[in-house]
Structure formats: C-alpha cells, structure tokens
CSV table of C-alpha atoms in Angstrom, one decimal:
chain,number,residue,atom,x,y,z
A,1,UNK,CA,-8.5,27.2,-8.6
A,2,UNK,CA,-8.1,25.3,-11.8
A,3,UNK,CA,-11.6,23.7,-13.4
A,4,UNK,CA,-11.5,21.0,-15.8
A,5,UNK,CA,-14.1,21.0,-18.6
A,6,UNK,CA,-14.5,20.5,-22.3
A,7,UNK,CA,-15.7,24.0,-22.7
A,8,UNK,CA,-13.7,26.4,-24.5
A,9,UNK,CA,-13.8,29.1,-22.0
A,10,UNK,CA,-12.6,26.9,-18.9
A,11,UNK,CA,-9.5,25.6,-21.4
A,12,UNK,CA,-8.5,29.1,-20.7
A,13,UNK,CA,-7.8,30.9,-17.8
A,14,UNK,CA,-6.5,34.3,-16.7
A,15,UNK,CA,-4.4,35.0,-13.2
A,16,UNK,CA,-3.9,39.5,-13.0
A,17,UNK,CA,-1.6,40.7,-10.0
A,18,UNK,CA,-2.5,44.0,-10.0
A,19,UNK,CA,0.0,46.6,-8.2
A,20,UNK,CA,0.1,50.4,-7.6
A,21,UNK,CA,2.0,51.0,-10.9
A,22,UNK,CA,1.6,48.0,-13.3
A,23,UNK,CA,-0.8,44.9,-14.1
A,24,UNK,CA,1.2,41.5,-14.2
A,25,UNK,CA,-0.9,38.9,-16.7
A,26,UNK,CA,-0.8,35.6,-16.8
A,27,UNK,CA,-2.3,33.3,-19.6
A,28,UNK,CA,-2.6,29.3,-19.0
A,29,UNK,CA,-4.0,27.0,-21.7
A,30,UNK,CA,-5.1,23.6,-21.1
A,31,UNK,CA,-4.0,21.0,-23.8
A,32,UNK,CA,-3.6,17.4,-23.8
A,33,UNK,CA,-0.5,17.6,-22.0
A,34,UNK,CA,-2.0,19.2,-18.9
A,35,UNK,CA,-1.8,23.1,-18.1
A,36,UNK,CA,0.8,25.1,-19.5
A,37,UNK,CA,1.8,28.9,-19.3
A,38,UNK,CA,0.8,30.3,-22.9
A,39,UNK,CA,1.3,33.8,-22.5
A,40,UNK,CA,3.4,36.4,-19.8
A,41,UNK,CA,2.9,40.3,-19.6
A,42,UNK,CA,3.7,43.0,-17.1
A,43,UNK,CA,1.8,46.0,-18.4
A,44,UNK,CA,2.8,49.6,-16.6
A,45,UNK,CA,0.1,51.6,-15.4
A,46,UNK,CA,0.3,55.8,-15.1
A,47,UNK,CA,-1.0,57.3,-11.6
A,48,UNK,CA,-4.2,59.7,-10.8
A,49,UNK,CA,-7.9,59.0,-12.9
A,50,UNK,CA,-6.3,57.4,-15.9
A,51,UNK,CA,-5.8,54.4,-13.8
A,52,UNK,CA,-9.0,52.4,-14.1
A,53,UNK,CA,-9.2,53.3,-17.9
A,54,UNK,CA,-5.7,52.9,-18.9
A,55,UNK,CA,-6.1,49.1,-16.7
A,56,UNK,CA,-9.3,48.3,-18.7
A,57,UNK,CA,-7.5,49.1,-22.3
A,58,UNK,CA,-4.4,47.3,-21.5
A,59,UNK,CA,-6.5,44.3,-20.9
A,60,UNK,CA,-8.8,44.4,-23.1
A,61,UNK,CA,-6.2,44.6,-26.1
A,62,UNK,CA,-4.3,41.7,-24.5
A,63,UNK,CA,-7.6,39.8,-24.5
A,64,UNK,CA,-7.9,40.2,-27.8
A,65,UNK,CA,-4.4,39.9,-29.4
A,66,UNK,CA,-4.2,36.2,-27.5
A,67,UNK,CA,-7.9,35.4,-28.9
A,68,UNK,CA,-9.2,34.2,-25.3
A,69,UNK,CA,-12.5,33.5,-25.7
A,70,UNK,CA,-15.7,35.2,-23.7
A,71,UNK,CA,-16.4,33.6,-20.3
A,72,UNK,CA,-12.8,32.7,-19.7
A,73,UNK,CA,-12.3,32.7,-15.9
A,74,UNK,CA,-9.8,35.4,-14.1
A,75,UNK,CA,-8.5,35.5,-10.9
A,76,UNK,CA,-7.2,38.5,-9.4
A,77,UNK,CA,-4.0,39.1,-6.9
A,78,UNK,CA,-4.2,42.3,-5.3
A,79,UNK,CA,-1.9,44.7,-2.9
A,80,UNK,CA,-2.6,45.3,0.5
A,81,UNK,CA,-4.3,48.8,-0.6
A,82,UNK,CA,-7.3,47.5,-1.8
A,83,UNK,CA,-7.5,44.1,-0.5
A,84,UNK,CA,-6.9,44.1,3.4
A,85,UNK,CA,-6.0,41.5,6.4
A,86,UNK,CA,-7.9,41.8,9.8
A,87,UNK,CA,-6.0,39.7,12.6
A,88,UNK,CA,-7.3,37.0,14.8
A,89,UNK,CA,-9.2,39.6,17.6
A,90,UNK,CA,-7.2,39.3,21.0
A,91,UNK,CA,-10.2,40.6,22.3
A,92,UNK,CA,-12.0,36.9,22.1
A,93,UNK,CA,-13.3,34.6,20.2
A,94,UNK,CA,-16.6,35.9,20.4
A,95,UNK,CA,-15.7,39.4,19.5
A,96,UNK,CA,-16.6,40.9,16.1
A,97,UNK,CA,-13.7,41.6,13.5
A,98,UNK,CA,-12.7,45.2,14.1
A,99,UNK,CA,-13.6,46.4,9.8
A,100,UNK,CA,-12.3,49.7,8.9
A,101,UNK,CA,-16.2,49.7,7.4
A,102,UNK,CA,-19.7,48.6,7.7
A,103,UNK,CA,-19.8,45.0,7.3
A,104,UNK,CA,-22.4,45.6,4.9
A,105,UNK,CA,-19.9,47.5,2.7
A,106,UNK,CA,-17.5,44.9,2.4
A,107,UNK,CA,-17.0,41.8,1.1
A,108,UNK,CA,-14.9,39.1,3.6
A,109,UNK,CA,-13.6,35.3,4.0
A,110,UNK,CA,-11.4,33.6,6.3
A,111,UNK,CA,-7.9,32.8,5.6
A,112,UNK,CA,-8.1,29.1,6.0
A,113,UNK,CA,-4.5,28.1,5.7
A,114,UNK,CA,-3.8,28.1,9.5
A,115,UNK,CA,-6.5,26.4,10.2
A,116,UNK,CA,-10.1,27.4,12.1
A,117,UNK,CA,-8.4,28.2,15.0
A,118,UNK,CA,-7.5,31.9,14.9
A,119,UNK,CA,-8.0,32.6,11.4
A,120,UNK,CA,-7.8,36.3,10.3
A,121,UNK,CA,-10.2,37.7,8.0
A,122,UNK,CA,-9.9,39.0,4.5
A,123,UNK,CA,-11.7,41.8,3.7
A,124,UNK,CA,-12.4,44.1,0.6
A,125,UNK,CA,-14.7,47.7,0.0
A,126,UNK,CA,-18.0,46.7,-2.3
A,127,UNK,CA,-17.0,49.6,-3.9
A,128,UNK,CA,-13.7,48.2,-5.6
A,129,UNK,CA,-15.3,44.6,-6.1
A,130,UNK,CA,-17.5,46.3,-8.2
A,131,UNK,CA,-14.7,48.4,-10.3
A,132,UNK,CA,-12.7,45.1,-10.9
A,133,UNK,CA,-15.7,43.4,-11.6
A,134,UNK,CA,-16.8,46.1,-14.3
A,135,UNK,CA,-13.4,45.8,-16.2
A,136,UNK,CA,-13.3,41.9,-16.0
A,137,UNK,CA,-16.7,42.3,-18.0
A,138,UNK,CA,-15.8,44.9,-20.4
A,139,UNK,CA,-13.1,42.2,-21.5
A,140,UNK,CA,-15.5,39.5,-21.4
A,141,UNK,CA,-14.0,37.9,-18.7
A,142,UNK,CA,-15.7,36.5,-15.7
A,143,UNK,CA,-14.7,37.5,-12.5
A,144,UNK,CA,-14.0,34.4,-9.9
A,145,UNK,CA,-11.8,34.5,-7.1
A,146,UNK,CA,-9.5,38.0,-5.3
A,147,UNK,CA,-6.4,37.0,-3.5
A,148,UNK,CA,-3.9,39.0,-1.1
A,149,UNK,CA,-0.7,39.6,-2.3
A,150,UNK,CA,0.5,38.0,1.0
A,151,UNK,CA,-0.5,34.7,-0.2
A,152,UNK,CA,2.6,34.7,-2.1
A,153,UNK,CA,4.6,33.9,0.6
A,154,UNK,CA,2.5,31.8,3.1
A,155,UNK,CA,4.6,28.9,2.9
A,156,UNK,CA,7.4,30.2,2.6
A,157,UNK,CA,6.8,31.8,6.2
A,158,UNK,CA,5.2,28.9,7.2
A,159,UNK,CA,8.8,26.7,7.2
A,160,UNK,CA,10.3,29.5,9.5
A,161,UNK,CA,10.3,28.3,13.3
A,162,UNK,CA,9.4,31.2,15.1
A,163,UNK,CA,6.3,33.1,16.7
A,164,UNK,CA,6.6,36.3,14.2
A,165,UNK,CA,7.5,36.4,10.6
A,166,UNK,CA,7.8,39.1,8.2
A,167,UNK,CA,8.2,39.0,4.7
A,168,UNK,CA,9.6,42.3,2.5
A,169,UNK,CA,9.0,42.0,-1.0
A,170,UNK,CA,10.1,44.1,-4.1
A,171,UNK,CA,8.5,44.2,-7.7
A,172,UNK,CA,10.0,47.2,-10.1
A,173,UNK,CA,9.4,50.2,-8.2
A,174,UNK,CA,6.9,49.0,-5.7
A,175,UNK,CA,7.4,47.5,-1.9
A,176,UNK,CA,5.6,45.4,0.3
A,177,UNK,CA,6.1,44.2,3.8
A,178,UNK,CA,3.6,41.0,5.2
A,179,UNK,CA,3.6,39.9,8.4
A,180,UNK,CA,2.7,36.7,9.6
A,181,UNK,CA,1.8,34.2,12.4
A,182,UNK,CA,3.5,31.2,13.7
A,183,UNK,CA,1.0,28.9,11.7
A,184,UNK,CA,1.4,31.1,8.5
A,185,UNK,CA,-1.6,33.0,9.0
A,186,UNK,CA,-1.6,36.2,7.6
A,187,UNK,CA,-1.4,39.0,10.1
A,188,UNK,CA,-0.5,42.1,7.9
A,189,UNK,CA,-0.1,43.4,4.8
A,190,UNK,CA,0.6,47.1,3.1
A,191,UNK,CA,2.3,48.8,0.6
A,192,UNK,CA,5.6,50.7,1.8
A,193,UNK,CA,6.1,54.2,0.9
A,194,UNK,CA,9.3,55.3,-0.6
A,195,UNK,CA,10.3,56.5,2.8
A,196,UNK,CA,9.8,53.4,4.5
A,197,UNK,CA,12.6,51.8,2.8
A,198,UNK,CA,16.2,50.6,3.6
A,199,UNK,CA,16.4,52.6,7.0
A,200,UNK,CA,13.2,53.5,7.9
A,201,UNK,CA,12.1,49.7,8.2
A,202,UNK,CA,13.0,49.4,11.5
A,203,UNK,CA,10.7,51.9,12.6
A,204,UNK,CA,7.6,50.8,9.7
A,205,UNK,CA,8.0,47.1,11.2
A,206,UNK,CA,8.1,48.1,14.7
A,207,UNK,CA,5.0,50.1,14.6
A,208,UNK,CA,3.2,47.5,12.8
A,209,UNK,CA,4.1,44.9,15.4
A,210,UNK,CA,2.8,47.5,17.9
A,211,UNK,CA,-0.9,47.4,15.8
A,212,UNK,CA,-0.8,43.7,16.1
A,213,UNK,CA,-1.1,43.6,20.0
A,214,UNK,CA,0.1,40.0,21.7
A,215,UNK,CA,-0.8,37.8,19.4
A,216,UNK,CA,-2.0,34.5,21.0
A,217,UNK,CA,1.3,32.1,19.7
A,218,UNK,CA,3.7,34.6,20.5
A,219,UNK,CA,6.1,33.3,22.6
A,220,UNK,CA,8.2,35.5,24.9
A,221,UNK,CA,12.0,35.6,24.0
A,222,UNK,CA,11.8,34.6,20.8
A,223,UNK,CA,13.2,36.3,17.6
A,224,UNK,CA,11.0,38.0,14.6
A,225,UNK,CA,11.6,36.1,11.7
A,226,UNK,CA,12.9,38.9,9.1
A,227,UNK,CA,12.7,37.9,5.4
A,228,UNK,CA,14.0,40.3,2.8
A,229,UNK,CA,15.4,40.1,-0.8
A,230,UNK,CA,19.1,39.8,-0.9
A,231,UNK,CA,21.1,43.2,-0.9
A,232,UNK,CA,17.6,44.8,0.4
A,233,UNK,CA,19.5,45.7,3.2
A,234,UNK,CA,22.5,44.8,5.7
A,235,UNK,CA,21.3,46.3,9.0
A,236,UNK,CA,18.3,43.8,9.5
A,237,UNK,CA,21.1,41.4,10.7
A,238,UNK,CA,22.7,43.7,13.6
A,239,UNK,CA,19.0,44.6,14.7
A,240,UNK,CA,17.7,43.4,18.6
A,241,UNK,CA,15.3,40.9,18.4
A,242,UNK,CA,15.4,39.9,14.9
A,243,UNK,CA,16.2,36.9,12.9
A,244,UNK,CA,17.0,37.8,9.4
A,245,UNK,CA,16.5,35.8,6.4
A,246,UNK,CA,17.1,35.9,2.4
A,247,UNK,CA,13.8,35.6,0.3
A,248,UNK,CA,14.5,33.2,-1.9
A,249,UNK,CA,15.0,34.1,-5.7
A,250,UNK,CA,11.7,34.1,-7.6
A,251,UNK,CA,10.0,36.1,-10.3
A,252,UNK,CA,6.9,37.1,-9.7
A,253,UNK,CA,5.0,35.2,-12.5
A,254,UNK,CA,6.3,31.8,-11.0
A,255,UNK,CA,4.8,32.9,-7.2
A,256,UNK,CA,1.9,33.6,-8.9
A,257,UNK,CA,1.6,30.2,-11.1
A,258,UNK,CA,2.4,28.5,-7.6
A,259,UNK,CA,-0.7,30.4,-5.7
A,260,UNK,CA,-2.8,29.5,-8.5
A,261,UNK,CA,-2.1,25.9,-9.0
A,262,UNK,CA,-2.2,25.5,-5.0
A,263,UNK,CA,-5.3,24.7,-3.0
A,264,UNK,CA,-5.6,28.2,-1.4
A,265,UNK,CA,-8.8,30.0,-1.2
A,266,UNK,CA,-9.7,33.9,-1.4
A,267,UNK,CA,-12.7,36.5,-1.6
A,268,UNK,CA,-14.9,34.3,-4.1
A,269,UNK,CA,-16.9,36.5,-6.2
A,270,UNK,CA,-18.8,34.1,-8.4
A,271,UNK,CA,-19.1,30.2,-7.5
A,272,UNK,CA,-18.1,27.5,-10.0
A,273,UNK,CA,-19.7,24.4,-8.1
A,274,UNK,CA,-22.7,24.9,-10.0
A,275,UNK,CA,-20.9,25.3,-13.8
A,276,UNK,CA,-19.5,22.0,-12.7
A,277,UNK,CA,-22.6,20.5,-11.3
A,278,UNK,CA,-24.4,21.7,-14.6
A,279,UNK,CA,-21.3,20.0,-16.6
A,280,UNK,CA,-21.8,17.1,-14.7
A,281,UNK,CA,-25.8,16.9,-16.0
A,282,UNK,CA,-24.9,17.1,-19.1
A,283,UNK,CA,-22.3,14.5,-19.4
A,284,UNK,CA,-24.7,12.5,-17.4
A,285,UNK,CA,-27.6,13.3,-20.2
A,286,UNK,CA,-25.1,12.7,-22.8
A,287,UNK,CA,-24.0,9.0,-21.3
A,288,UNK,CA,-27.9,8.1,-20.8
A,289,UNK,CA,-28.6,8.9,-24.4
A,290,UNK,CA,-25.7,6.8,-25.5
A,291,UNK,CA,-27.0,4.2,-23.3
A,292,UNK,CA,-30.5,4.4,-24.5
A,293,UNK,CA,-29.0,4.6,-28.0
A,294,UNK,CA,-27.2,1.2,-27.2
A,295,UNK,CA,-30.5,-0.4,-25.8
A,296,UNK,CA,-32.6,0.0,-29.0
A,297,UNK,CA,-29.8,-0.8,-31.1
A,298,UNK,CA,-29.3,-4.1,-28.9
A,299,UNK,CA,-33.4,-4.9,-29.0
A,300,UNK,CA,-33.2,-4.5,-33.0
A,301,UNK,CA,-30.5,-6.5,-33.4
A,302,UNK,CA,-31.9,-9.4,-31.1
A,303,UNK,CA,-35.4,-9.0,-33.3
A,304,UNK,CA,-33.7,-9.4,-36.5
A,305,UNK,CA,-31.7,-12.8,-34.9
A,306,UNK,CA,-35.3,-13.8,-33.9
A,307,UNK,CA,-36.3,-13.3,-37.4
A,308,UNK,CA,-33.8,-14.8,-39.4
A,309,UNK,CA,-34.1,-17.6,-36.2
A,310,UNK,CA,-37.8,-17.9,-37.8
A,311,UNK,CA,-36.6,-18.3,-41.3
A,312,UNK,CA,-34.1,-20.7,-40.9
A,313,UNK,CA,-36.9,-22.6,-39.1
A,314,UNK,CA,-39.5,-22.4,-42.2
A,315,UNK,CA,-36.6,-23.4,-44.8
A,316,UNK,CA,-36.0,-26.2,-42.3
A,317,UNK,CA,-39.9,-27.4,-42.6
A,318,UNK,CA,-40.1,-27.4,-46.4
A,319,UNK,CA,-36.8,-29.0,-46.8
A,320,UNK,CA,-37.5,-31.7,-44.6
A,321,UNK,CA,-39.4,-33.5,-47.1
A,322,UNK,CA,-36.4,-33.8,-49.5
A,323,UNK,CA,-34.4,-34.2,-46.7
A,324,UNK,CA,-36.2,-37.5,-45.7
A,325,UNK,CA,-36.8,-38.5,-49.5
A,326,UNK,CA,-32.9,-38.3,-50.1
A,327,UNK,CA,-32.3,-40.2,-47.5
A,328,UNK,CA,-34.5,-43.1,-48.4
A,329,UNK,CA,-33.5,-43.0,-51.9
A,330,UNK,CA,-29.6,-43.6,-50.4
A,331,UNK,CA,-30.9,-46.0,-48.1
A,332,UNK,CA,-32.2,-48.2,-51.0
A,333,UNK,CA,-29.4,-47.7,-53.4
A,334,UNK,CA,-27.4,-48.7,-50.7
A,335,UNK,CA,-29.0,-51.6,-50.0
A,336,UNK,CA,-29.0,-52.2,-53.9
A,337,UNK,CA,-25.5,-52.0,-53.7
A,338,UNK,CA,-25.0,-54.8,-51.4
A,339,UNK,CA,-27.3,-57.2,-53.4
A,340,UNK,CA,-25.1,-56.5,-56.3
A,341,UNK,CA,-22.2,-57.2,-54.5
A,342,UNK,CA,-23.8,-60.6,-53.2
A,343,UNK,CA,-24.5,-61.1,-56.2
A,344,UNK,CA,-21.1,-60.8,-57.8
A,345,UNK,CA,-19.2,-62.2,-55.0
A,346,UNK,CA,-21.7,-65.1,-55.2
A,347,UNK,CA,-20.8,-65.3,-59.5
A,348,UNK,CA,-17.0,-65.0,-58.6
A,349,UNK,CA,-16.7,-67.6,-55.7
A,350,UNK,CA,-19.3,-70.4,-55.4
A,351,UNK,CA,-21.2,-71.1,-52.4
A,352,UNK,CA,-20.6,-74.7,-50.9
A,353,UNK,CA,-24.6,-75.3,-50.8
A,354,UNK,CA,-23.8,-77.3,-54.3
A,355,UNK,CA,-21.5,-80.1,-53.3
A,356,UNK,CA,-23.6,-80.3,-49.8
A,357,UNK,CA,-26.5,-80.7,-51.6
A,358,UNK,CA,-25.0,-83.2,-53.9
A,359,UNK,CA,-23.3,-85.1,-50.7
A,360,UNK,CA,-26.8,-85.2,-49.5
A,361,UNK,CA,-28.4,-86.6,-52.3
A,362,UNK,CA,-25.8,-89.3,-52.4
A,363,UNK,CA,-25.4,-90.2,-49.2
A,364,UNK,CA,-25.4,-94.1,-47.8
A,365,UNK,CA,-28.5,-95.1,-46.3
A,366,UNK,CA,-29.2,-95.4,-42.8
A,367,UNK,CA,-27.2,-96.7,-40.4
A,368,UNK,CA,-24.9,-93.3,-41.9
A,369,UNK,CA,-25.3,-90.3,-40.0
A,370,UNK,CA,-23.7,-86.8,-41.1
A,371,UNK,CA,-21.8,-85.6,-38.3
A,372,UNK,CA,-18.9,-83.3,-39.4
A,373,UNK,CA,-19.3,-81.3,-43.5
A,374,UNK,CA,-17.0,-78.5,-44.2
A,375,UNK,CA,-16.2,-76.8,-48.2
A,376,UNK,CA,-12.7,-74.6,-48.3
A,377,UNK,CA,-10.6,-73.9,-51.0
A,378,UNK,CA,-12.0,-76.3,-53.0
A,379,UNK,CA,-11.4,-79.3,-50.3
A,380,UNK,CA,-14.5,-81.1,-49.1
A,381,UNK,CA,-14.5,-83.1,-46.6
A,382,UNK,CA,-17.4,-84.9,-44.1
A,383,UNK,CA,-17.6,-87.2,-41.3
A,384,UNK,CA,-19.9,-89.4,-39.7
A,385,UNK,CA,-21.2,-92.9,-38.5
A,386,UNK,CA,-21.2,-96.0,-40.7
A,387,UNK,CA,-20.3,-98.9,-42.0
A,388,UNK,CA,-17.6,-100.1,-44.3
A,389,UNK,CA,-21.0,-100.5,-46.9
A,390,UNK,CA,-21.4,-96.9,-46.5
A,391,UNK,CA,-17.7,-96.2,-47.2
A,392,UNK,CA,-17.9,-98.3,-49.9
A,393,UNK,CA,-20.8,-96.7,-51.2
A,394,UNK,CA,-19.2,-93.0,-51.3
A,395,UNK,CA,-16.1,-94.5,-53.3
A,396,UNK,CA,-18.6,-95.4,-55.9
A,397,UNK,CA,-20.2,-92.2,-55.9
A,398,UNK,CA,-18.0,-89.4,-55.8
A,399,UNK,CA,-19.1,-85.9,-56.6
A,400,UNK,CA,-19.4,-84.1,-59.6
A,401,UNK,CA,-16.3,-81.5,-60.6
A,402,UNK,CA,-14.2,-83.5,-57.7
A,403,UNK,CA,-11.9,-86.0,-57.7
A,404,UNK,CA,-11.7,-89.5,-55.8
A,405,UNK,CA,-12.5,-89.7,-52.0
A,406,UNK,CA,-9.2,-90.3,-49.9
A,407,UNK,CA,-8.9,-90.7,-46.7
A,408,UNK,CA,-9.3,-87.3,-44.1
A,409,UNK,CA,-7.8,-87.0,-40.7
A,410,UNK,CA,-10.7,-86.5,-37.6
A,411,UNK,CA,-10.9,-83.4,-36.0
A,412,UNK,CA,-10.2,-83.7,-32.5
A,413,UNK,CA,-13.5,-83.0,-30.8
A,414,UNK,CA,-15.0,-86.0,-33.0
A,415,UNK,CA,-12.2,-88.3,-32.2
A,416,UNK,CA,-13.9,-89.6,-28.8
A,417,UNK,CA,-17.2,-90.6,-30.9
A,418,UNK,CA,-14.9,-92.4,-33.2
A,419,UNK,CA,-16.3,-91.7,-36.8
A,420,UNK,CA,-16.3,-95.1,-39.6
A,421,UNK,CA,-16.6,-92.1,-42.3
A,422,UNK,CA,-13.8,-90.0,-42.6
A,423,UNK,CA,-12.9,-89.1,-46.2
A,424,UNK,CA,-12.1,-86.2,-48.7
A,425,UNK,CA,-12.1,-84.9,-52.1
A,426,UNK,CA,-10.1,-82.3,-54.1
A,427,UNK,CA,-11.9,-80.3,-57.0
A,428,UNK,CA,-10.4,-80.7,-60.3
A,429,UNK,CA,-9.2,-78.7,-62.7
A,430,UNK,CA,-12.0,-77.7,-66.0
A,431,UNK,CA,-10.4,-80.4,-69.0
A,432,UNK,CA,-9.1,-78.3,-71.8
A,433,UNK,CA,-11.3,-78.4,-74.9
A,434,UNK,CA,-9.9,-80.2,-77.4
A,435,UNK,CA,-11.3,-79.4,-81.4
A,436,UNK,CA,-12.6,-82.5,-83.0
A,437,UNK,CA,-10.1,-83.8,-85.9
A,438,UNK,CA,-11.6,-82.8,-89.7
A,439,UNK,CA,-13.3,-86.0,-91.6
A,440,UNK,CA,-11.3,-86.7,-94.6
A,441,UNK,CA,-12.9,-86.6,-97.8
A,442,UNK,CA,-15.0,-89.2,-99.5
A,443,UNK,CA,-13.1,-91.3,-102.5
A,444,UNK,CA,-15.2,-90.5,-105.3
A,445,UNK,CA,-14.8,-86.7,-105.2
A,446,UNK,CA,-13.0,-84.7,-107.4
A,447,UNK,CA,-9.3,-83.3,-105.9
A,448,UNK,CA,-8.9,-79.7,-106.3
C-alpha cells in the first residue's frame, strides 16, 4: 500500500474506515525514521441526506487543520453495506459470479489472500465509487485503493483450524459479523442490525451459513470457528456445532495500521505503477545529467593537465640552454679546482721526480744498471747492478738536501738477482741561518 518517493504528497498518506455512524481517520507521515502515525480521529456522522455532506466537511476540515498537502493518497476501509463479498460459485469454476448487479455497474477484484484457487470476488456499485471518489477530490485527496472491512481479520481467521470461521466485531454502536473459509478467504460480510445482537445471533449466523451453500473445504463434522469480543456473549459456548473463540483485544486504528502496512490488495481505483515508473525517469534523467555533468568536467580537467603538460614542456626547451651552460661552467670550475689542489698539494709535499732525476744524472757509468728506486718520507733508496767503482762512485756523489749513502736492506723479490748496489740516504734538516757578526770599526774614527 505504502509508496516511497521524495514527493511531498507521497510523504503523506491517508487510511478512512468509514462505518454507518462515524468516519475513523488515520494520518501517517514518512520521516527519516521510517513511517509513523502522525495524526488519529474518529469523527461521528448523523443518519439520512446529511451523510455525504456532513462526511465531506469533517474531512475536509481535518485536511486542512493537519496541512496535508493536495495529491496525498487515501485509502478507504469500508462496511459490508457498500462494499460486498461474492463467494467462490459452487456452481463451477466456469460459472459467472452471481452480482446483485450488472457487471457493467460494478466495480470488482479478487481476494487474493487464499490464493487463485477459489478466490471470492469483491465487488462495489459505480454509483458509490463515484460518491467516495467526489469527496476524496473535494479534499484534494486522491483516491487509490477500497478495502472490506473483513480484511481486518483475515489472519486472524486464517490461524483457526477449522473449515468455517466467523468473526463478530464491535466499533461504538455499530456490529459486524464476517465469515470466512478454511484458507482465510472471505466468504461474508454485513452489518448486524440492533436485533441481530446477543440472542438473535444464532439465528443471523445460521441463515447466513445457509446462503453460503457447501462450500468446497468444508469438511463434514467439524466445528464453526466462532470469534466474538470478550463479554459479547456467553451462549456461543453451549451452542451445537460451534467452536467459540475470544477476538483478541485491539483498537480499531491498530487493525487498520496493520491492513495498511500489509501486502493485501483491494478494489484499486487509480494505479500508482506508473507515478512510480514516471519517478523512476526522473531520477534516472537526474543521475544521467550528473553523469554527463561529471564527463565534461572530467574532459576539462584532463585538457587543462594537457595544457599545463605543454607548458612545462616549452619552459623545459628554453631552459635547457642554461641548463647545459650551468653545467659546463661547474664542470670546468670543478676541474679548476682539482688543478688548484694539484697544485697545492704539489707546493706542500714535493714530488720524488727531483732526487730521481738527480740520481739519474749522477749515476755510475755502465756496467750500473737501475733496477729497484723508491722516495718516502724523505728516505731514498735504489738498487741495481755494479761494481764496487760504481759504489764507490755514489759515495762521492751523494745528492743534494740528503745526507750520506748507507747501506739499504734488498727487498726480497731482488734478492735472487743479487744486487752490488744497495744503499740509502736520509734528507736533512734546512741549516738555521745564522746573522753575520758586525765589522768593528776602523781605528782612526772618532768614538761617540
């Protein structure tokens, strides 16, 4: 029954049991909590012509106090005097529903709660779809679904195990008796007269039993299921062939909330599957002009990356210029930088190309050979072949900022080729200098 939409009107909705003396109203909102019971009124209505207008003016004020807005949906509950029940025809399946009217007149559907298989048939004059419908406009409500005051109780008979059930039911001053079958089909259902009460209901339920004929599911020796408010009445329970019950305690406004948040169906007046099918196309409009809205923003955004992409790549070009020049220039300072420091280190520690090329400018003569020259820590020291002239010869020519040549140890791997020359010589230490002493002066001058 219930319709879930962002709309105003369908936040809103309107359930009206309507009985032979007094309109019950219901008012459910829909917040963010789910559906809730807003507002709850049971209007009385006077007898003879004033009905219709006095139902109409009740309404509308109601409408209008509780600021429900125009379109809101209703759904009515009606007595068994204007909305009827046909049974299941135990003529045949094939048979037509025996109407009280034209078919033409009327406005039907089949009670689906049993199930496909002998369904009855609830039907309704044109004549008073057309009244209810006229005052559900006048309050600028939309007329939707019309349900049988029998659908109450369906299943609550339907737990009773039994062929038969049948339900009394009071509200105020009014009286109702349904009858069911043994799937919770609805059977019967009608308005009892103030003489059909208490001890005439014997007789009232017997003669409606009678209009019902065999019903298919009836099963022979089995007890009707009698179900009547407690204190209704103590001789249901000493009658033959009866089962009595006690109707559960339950105000009217809670059977009605339970019919209307259940799955059950009635006379539908006005469809909603295309209100939702038309909400539906516009949410679906709505998410493809987001979408669309997403795409362009995502194809400017990805041509402004291939822009700035494109700068980045022009600021790249004329910088690389600099770029390379920069790195020249530090290639050469650092290359300037290591001659510098070759330089110094050359200043601070001398190389020992100048006693080698002293050594070899005062080397012996032939038969000496240089094998073995080596300059550390201001040590030289050489090796080679010769003779005891060319050891004599380097004793009298030792070089210059070193001292005397003594003898030097032979390295191991020159041991085997047996060296003559082996010798060495320490660098001295720079001679302080020493200030000449002052002449004395000449005899003929004058003393100060």
């Amino acid at each position: 029954m219930r319709n879930f939409s962002p709309s105003a009107s369908w936040r809103h909705q309107l359930v009206l049991s309507l009985s032979p003396h007094s309109l019950c109203i219901l008012h459910f909102y829909r917040g963010l909590l789910g559906w809730k019971r807003a507002h709850e009124l049971v209007v009385p209505l006077p007898e003879g012509d004033g009905f219709s207008s006095q139902l109409q003016q009740q309404l509308a004020d109601n409408v209008t106090r509780w600021k429900i807005p125009a379109g809101t949906r209703a759904h009515w509950v009606l007595a068994g005097d204007i909305l009827g029940i046909v049974p299941p025809n135990t003529q045949g399946a094939g048979a037509p529903p025996s109407l009280p009217f034209p078919a033409s007149d009327t406005r039907t559907q089949v009670d689906a709660f049993g199930g496909a298989e002998g369904a009855s048939l609830m039907w309704m004059h044109k004549d008073w779809v057309t009244e209810i419908e006229r005052i559900s406009s006048a309050c600028r409500l939309a007329l939707v679904e019309l349900y049988a005051r029998a659908q109450l109780f369906q299943r609550i008979a339907a737990k009773q195990p039994a062929s038969l059930r049948a339900v009394v039911e009071t509200d105020a001053s009014d009286q109702y008796l349904h009858v069911y079958a043994a799937n919770g089909t609805m059977l019967r259902t009608r308005v009892l007269d103030a003489a059909d009460t208490h001890e005439h209901l014997a007789q009232t339920l017997q003669m409606e039993l009678a209009a019902l004929g065999a019903p298919a599911d009836a099963a022979p020796g089995r007890p009707v299921q009698l179900t009547t408010p407690k204190g209704y009445a103590a001789e249901p329970q000493t009658w033959a062939d009866y089962q009595h019950h006690v109707l559960p305690a339950a105000s009217h406004s809670d059977l009605l909330e339970k019919l209307w948040r259940s799955d059950q169906g009635g006379i539908i007046v006005r469809h909603t599957h295309n209100d939702m099918v038309q909400a539906l196309k516009v949410f679906s409009l709505g998410l493809g002009a987001v979408g669309l809205a997403g795409l362009a923003l995502m194809v400017w955004h990805d041509g402004r990356l291939v822009r700035q992409i494109e700068e980045g790549r022009d600021r790249v070009r004329k910088d690389l210029p600099k770029v390379e020049a920069a790195k020249l220039l530090k290639a050469r300072t650092l290359r300037m930088a290591d001659a510098v420091q070759a330089v110094n280190t050359a200043r601070e520690a001398p190389s020992a190309l100048g006693p080698f090329s002293q050594l070899v400018a005062y080397f012996p003569p032939p038969p000496a050979t240089l094998q073995y020259f080596s300059s550390d820590n201001g040590v030289v020291a050489l090796a080679g072949q010769g003779n005891e002239g060319s050891v004599k010869w380097l004793h009298e020519r030792p070089l210059a900022g070193f001292g005397a040549w003594t003898d030097f140890p032979v390295p191991e791997y020159l041991a085997a080729s047996t060296p003559q020359i082996h010798l060495q010589a320490r660098k001295e230490a720079p001679k302080p200098i020493v200030p000449a002493p002052a002449k004395p002066p000449a005899s003929g001058a004058s003393q100060p």
